[in-house]
Protein backbone atom coordinates (compact mmCIF):
# COMPACT_ATOMS: atom_id res chain seq x y z
CA UNK A 1 0.00 0.00 0.00
CA UNK A 2 1.25 3.46 -0.94
CA UNK A 3 -0.26 6.88 -0.27
CA UNK A 4 0.32 9.87 -2.52
CA UNK A 5 -0.54 13.39 -1.39
CA UNK A 6 -1.00 16.45 -3.55
CA UNK A 7 -2.30 19.87 -2.55
CA UNK A 8 -5.85 18.57 -2.02
CA UNK A 9 -6.04 14.80 -2.53
CA UNK A 10 -4.86 11.58 -0.95
CA UNK A 11 -4.63 8.67 -3.40
CA UNK A 12 -4.03 5.21 -1.96
CA UNK A 13 -2.63 2.49 -4.22
CA UNK A 14 -3.37 -0.94 -2.79
CA UNK A 15 -4.22 -4.52 -3.69
CA UNK A 16 -6.96 -4.55 -1.01
CA UNK A 17 -10.33 -2.85 -0.52
CA UNK A 18 -9.60 -2.16 3.16
CA UNK A 19 -10.04 1.63 3.13
CA UNK A 20 -13.75 2.27 3.75
CA UNK A 21 -13.51 6.09 3.70
CA UNK A 22 -11.73 6.16 0.32
CA UNK A 23 -13.62 6.37 -2.96
CA UNK A 24 -12.49 3.76 -5.53
CA UNK A 25 -11.33 5.42 -8.78
CA UNK A 26 -9.94 4.26 -12.12
CA UNK A 27 -8.47 7.46 -13.57
CA UNK A 28 -7.86 11.20 -13.12
CA UNK A 29 -11.28 12.06 -14.57
CA UNK A 30 -12.92 10.15 -11.70
CA UNK A 31 -10.94 12.26 -9.23
CA UNK A 32 -11.85 15.55 -10.92
CA UNK A 33 -15.54 14.60 -10.92
CA UNK A 34 -15.46 13.53 -7.26
CA UNK A 35 -13.47 16.63 -6.22
CA UNK A 36 -16.39 18.71 -7.47
CA UNK A 37 -18.57 16.71 -5.04
CA UNK A 38 -16.19 17.44 -2.12
CA UNK A 39 -14.44 14.05 -2.08
CA UNK A 40 -10.62 14.08 -1.68
CA UNK A 41 -9.60 10.58 -0.52
CA UNK A 42 -9.28 7.90 -3.20
CA UNK A 43 -8.34 4.26 -3.67
CA UNK A 44 -6.78 2.66 -6.75
CA UNK A 45 -6.92 -1.15 -6.62
CA UNK A 46 -4.10 -2.99 -8.37
CA UNK A 47 -2.22 -6.28 -8.21
CA UNK A 48 0.99 -4.22 -8.33
CA UNK A 49 0.31 -0.97 -6.41
CA UNK A 50 3.77 0.56 -6.89
CA UNK A 51 3.74 -0.05 -10.64
CA UNK A 52 0.24 1.47 -10.84
CA UNK A 53 1.38 4.50 -8.83
CA UNK A 54 4.22 5.25 -11.27
CA UNK A 55 1.94 4.72 -14.30
CA UNK A 56 -0.69 7.02 -12.75
CA UNK A 57 1.90 9.78 -12.31
CA UNK A 58 3.82 9.11 -15.54
CA UNK A 59 3.51 12.80 -16.48
CA UNK A 60 5.62 13.75 -13.44
CA UNK A 61 9.37 14.05 -13.09
CA UNK A 62 10.49 11.68 -10.33
CA UNK A 63 12.51 13.13 -7.45
CA UNK A 64 14.23 10.71 -5.08
CA UNK A 65 14.79 11.99 -1.53
CA UNK A 66 15.57 10.82 1.98
CA UNK A 67 15.20 12.21 5.47
CA UNK A 68 15.00 11.45 9.12
CA UNK A 69 13.08 11.61 12.34
CA UNK A 70 15.95 12.18 14.75
CA UNK A 71 15.78 11.43 18.47
CA UNK A 72 18.21 12.55 21.17
CA UNK A 73 17.29 11.09 24.52
CA UNK A 74 13.57 11.98 24.86
CA UNK A 75 13.56 14.82 22.31
CA UNK A 76 12.87 14.93 18.57
CA UNK A 77 14.43 17.19 15.93
CA UNK A 78 12.18 19.54 13.91
CA UNK A 79 12.90 22.23 11.34
CA UNK A 80 10.83 25.30 10.48
CA UNK A 81 10.70 25.95 6.73
CA UNK A 82 8.20 27.80 4.55
CA UNK A 83 5.98 28.68 7.53
CA UNK A 84 5.55 25.04 8.61
CA UNK A 85 7.23 22.68 11.01
CA UNK A 86 8.79 19.86 9.05
CA UNK A 87 11.35 17.07 9.28
CA UNK A 88 14.78 17.34 7.64
CA UNK A 89 15.07 15.72 4.21
CA UNK A 90 16.51 16.33 0.78
CA UNK A 91 17.21 15.04 -2.71
CA UNK A 92 19.65 12.27 -3.46
CA UNK A 93 22.82 13.29 -5.22
CA UNK A 94 24.44 11.19 -7.99
CA UNK A 95 25.10 7.59 -6.97
CA UNK A 96 23.95 8.16 -3.37
CA UNK A 97 22.07 5.52 -1.43
CA UNK A 98 18.92 6.53 0.44
CA UNK A 99 20.45 6.01 3.87
CA UNK A 100 23.59 7.99 3.04
CA UNK A 101 21.50 10.84 1.60
CA UNK A 102 19.29 10.87 4.70
CA UNK A 103 22.32 11.24 6.98
CA UNK A 104 23.90 13.91 4.77
CA UNK A 105 20.70 15.96 4.47
CA UNK A 106 19.93 15.90 8.21
CA UNK A 107 23.51 16.94 9.01
CA UNK A 108 23.45 19.76 6.43
CA UNK A 109 20.01 21.11 7.29
CA UNK A 110 20.49 21.02 11.06
CA UNK A 111 24.24 21.43 11.62
CA UNK A 112 24.81 17.98 13.14
CA UNK A 113 28.01 15.93 13.03
CA UNK A 114 28.99 12.27 12.71
CA UNK A 115 27.32 11.30 15.99
CA UNK A 116 24.14 10.88 13.91
CA UNK A 117 23.17 7.25 13.21
CA UNK A 118 20.35 5.54 11.33
CA UNK A 119 18.18 3.16 13.33
CA UNK A 120 15.80 1.85 10.67
CA UNK A 121 13.64 2.67 7.64
CA UNK A 122 10.13 3.49 8.86
CA UNK A 123 8.19 4.92 5.93
CA UNK A 124 8.28 5.79 2.24
CA UNK A 125 6.21 8.85 1.41
CA UNK A 126 5.04 10.22 -1.94
CA UNK A 127 3.82 13.70 -2.71
CA UNK A 128 3.13 15.64 -5.88
CA UNK A 129 3.89 19.31 -6.42
CA UNK A 130 4.12 21.71 -9.32
CA UNK A 131 6.79 24.26 -10.24
CA UNK A 132 6.43 26.39 -13.40
CA UNK A 133 3.69 24.12 -14.81
CA UNK A 134 5.88 21.02 -14.40
CA UNK A 135 4.63 18.29 -12.05
CA UNK A 136 6.98 16.38 -9.75
CA UNK A 137 6.46 13.18 -7.81
CA UNK A 138 8.78 13.05 -4.81
CA UNK A 139 9.48 9.69 -3.20
CA UNK A 140 11.12 10.09 0.21
CA UNK A 141 12.64 7.30 2.28
CA UNK A 142 12.28 8.15 5.99
CA UNK A 143 14.51 6.73 8.71
CA UNK A 144 14.45 6.92 12.47
CA UNK A 145 17.82 8.21 13.63
CA UNK A 146 19.66 8.72 16.90
CA UNK A 147 21.97 11.59 17.75
CA UNK A 148 24.47 11.35 20.59
CA UNK A 149 26.62 14.41 19.88
CA UNK A 150 26.72 17.84 21.46
CA UNK A 151 26.68 20.16 18.43
CA UNK A 152 24.64 23.35 18.60
CA UNK A 153 21.82 23.24 16.05
CA UNK A 154 22.35 25.50 13.03
CA UNK A 155 19.52 25.94 10.50
CA UNK A 156 20.57 25.80 6.85
CA UNK A 157 19.27 29.25 5.86
CA UNK A 158 20.00 28.79 2.13
CA UNK A 159 17.44 25.96 2.16
CA UNK A 160 14.81 28.24 3.69
CA UNK A 161 15.14 26.76 7.18
CA UNK A 162 14.76 29.47 9.78
CA UNK A 163 14.72 27.36 12.95
CA UNK A 164 15.85 23.95 14.18
CA UNK A 165 14.96 22.64 17.62
CA UNK A 166 14.70 19.60 19.85
CA UNK A 167 11.20 19.12 21.29
CA UNK A 168 9.41 16.67 23.56
CA UNK A 169 7.18 13.82 22.40
CA UNK A 170 4.01 15.76 23.24
CA UNK A 171 5.20 18.88 21.40
CA UNK A 172 6.20 16.67 18.45
CA UNK A 173 2.65 15.30 18.41
CA UNK A 174 1.39 18.87 18.11
CA UNK A 175 3.92 19.86 15.42
CA UNK A 176 3.13 16.73 13.39
CA UNK A 177 -0.61 17.40 13.53
CA UNK A 178 -0.13 20.87 12.02
CA UNK A 179 2.48 19.83 9.45
CA UNK A 180 2.11 18.39 5.95
CA UNK A 181 0.04 15.22 5.60
CA UNK A 182 3.05 13.10 4.62
CA UNK A 183 4.91 14.31 7.75
CA UNK A 184 1.92 13.22 9.87
CA UNK A 185 2.24 9.79 8.23
CA UNK A 186 5.97 9.61 9.05
CA UNK A 187 5.34 10.62 12.67
CA UNK A 188 2.56 8.03 13.04
CA UNK A 189 4.75 5.33 11.46
CA UNK A 190 7.46 6.04 14.05
CA UNK A 191 5.06 5.17 16.88
CA UNK A 192 4.27 1.68 15.56
Coordinates of C-alpha atoms in Angstrom, one line a residue:
X1 CA 0.0 0.0 0.0
X2 CA 1.3 3.5 -0.9
X3 CA -0.3 6.9 -0.3
X4 CA 0.3 9.9 -2.5
X5 CA -0.5 13.4 -1.4
X6 CA -1.0 16.5 -3.5
X7 CA -2.3 19.9 -2.6
X8 CA -5.8 18.6 -2.0
X9 CA -6.0 14.8 -2.5
X10 CA -4.9 11.6 -0.9
X11 CA -4.6 8.7 -3.4
X12 CA -4.0 5.2 -2.0
X13 CA -2.6 2.5 -4.2
X14 CA -3.4 -0.9 -2.8
X15 CA -4.2 -4.5 -3.7
X16 CA -7.0 -4.6 -1.0
X17 CA -10.3 -2.9 -0.5
X18 CA -9.6 -2.2 3.2
X19 CA -10.0 1.6 3.1
X20 CA -13.7 2.3 3.8
X21 CA -13.5 6.1 3.7
X22 CA -11.7 6.2 0.3
X23 CA -13.6 6.4 -3.0
X24 CA -12.5 3.8 -5.5
X25 CA -11.3 5.4 -8.8
X26 CA -9.9 4.3 -12.1
X27 CA -8.5 7.5 -13.6
X28 CA -7.9 11.2 -13.1
X29 CA -11.3 12.1 -14.6
X30 CA -12.9 10.1 -11.7
X31 CA -10.9 12.3 -9.2
X32 CA -11.8 15.6 -10.9
X33 CA -15.5 14.6 -10.9
X34 CA -15.5 13.5 -7.3
X35 CA -13.5 16.6 -6.2
X36 CA -16.4 18.7 -7.5
X37 CA -18.6 16.7 -5.0
X38 CA -16.2 17.4 -2.1
X39 CA -14.4 14.1 -2.1
X40 CA -10.6 14.1 -1.7
X41 CA -9.6 10.6 -0.5
X42 CA -9.3 7.9 -3.2
X43 CA -8.3 4.3 -3.7
X44 CA -6.8 2.7 -6.7
X45 CA -6.9 -1.1 -6.6
X46 CA -4.1 -3.0 -8.4
X47 CA -2.2 -6.3 -8.2
X48 CA 1.0 -4.2 -8.3
X49 CA 0.3 -1.0 -6.4
X50 CA 3.8 0.6 -6.9
X51 CA 3.7 0.0 -10.6
X52 CA 0.2 1.5 -10.8
X53 CA 1.4 4.5 -8.8
X54 CA 4.2 5.2 -11.3
X55 CA 1.9 4.7 -14.3
X56 CA -0.7 7.0 -12.8
X57 CA 1.9 9.8 -12.3
X58 CA 3.8 9.1 -15.5
X59 CA 3.5 12.8 -16.5
X60 CA 5.6 13.8 -13.4
X61 CA 9.4 14.1 -13.1
X62 CA 10.5 11.7 -10.3
X63 CA 12.5 13.1 -7.4
X64 CA 14.2 10.7 -5.1
X65 CA 14.8 12.0 -1.5
X66 CA 15.6 10.8 2.0
X67 CA 15.2 12.2 5.5
X68 CA 15.0 11.4 9.1
X69 CA 13.1 11.6 12.3
X70 CA 15.9 12.2 14.8
X71 CA 15.8 11.4 18.5
X72 CA 18.2 12.6 21.2
X73 CA 17.3 11.1 24.5
X74 CA 13.6 12.0 24.9
X75 CA 13.6 14.8 22.3
X76 CA 12.9 14.9 18.6
X77 CA 14.4 17.2 15.9
X78 CA 12.2 19.5 13.9
X79 CA 12.9 22.2 11.3
X80 CA 10.8 25.3 10.5
X81 CA 10.7 25.9 6.7
X82 CA 8.2 27.8 4.6
X83 CA 6.0 28.7 7.5
X84 CA 5.6 25.0 8.6
X85 CA 7.2 22.7 11.0
X86 CA 8.8 19.9 9.0
X87 CA 11.4 17.1 9.3
X88 CA 14.8 17.3 7.6
X89 CA 15.1 15.7 4.2
X90 CA 16.5 16.3 0.8
X91 CA 17.2 15.0 -2.7
X92 CA 19.6 12.3 -3.5
X93 CA 22.8 13.3 -5.2
X94 CA 24.4 11.2 -8.0
X95 CA 25.1 7.6 -7.0
X96 CA 23.9 8.2 -3.4
X97 CA 22.1 5.5 -1.4
X98 CA 18.9 6.5 0.4
X99 CA 20.4 6.0 3.9
X100 CA 23.6 8.0 3.0
X101 CA 21.5 10.8 1.6
X102 CA 19.3 10.9 4.7
X103 CA 22.3 11.2 7.0
X104 CA 23.9 13.9 4.8
X105 CA 20.7 16.0 4.5
X106 CA 19.9 15.9 8.2
X107 CA 23.5 16.9 9.0
X108 CA 23.5 19.8 6.4
X109 CA 20.0 21.1 7.3
X110 CA 20.5 21.0 11.1
X111 CA 24.2 21.4 11.6
X112 CA 24.8 18.0 13.1
X113 CA 28.0 15.9 13.0
X114 CA 29.0 12.3 12.7
X115 CA 27.3 11.3 16.0
X116 CA 24.1 10.9 13.9
X117 CA 23.2 7.2 13.2
X118 CA 20.4 5.5 11.3
X119 CA 18.2 3.2 13.3
X120 CA 15.8 1.8 10.7
X121 CA 13.6 2.7 7.6
X122 CA 10.1 3.5 8.9
X123 CA 8.2 4.9 5.9
X124 CA 8.3 5.8 2.2
X125 CA 6.2 8.9 1.4
X126 CA 5.0 10.2 -1.9
X127 CA 3.8 13.7 -2.7
X128 CA 3.1 15.6 -5.9
X129 CA 3.9 19.3 -6.4
X130 CA 4.1 21.7 -9.3
X131 CA 6.8 24.3 -10.2
X132 CA 6.4 26.4 -13.4
X133 CA 3.7 24.1 -14.8
X134 CA 5.9 21.0 -14.4
X135 CA 4.6 18.3 -12.1
X136 CA 7.0 16.4 -9.8
X137 CA 6.5 13.2 -7.8
X138 CA 8.8 13.1 -4.8
X139 CA 9.5 9.7 -3.2
X140 CA 11.1 10.1 0.2
X141 CA 12.6 7.3 2.3
X142 CA 12.3 8.1 6.0
X143 CA 14.5 6.7 8.7
X144 CA 14.5 6.9 12.5
X145 CA 17.8 8.2 13.6
X146 CA 19.7 8.7 16.9
X147 CA 22.0 11.6 17.8
X148 CA 24.5 11.3 20.6
X149 CA 26.6 14.4 19.9
X150 CA 26.7 17.8 21.5
X151 CA 26.7 20.2 18.4
X152 CA 24.6 23.3 18.6
X153 CA 21.8 23.2 16.0
X154 CA 22.3 25.5 13.0
X155 CA 19.5 25.9 10.5
X156 CA 20.6 25.8 6.8
X157 CA 19.3 29.2 5.9
X158 CA 20.0 28.8 2.1
X159 CA 17.4 26.0 2.2
X160 CA 14.8 28.2 3.7
X161 CA 15.1 26.8 7.2
X162 CA 14.8 29.5 9.8
X163 CA 14.7 27.4 12.9
X164 CA 15.9 23.9 14.2
X165 CA 15.0 22.6 17.6
X166 CA 14.7 19.6 19.8
X167 CA 11.2 19.1 21.3
X168 CA 9.4 16.7 23.6
X169 CA 7.2 13.8 22.4
X170 CA 4.0 15.8 23.2
X171 CA 5.2 18.9 21.4
X172 CA 6.2 16.7 18.5
X173 CA 2.7 15.3 18.4
X174 CA 1.4 18.9 18.1
X175 CA 3.9 19.9 15.4
X176 CA 3.1 16.7 13.4
X177 CA -0.6 17.4 13.5
X178 CA -0.1 20.9 12.0
X179 CA 2.5 19.8 9.4
X180 CA 2.1 18.4 5.9
X181 CA 0.0 15.2 5.6
X182 CA 3.1 13.1 4.6
X183 CA 4.9 14.3 7.8
X184 CA 1.9 13.2 9.9
X185 CA 2.2 9.8 8.2
X186 CA 6.0 9.6 9.0
X187 CA 5.3 10.6 12.7
X188 CA 2.6 8.0 13.0
X189 CA 4.8 5.3 11.5
X190 CA 7.5 6.0 14.0
X191 CA 5.1 5.2 16.9
X192 CA 4.3 1.7 15.6

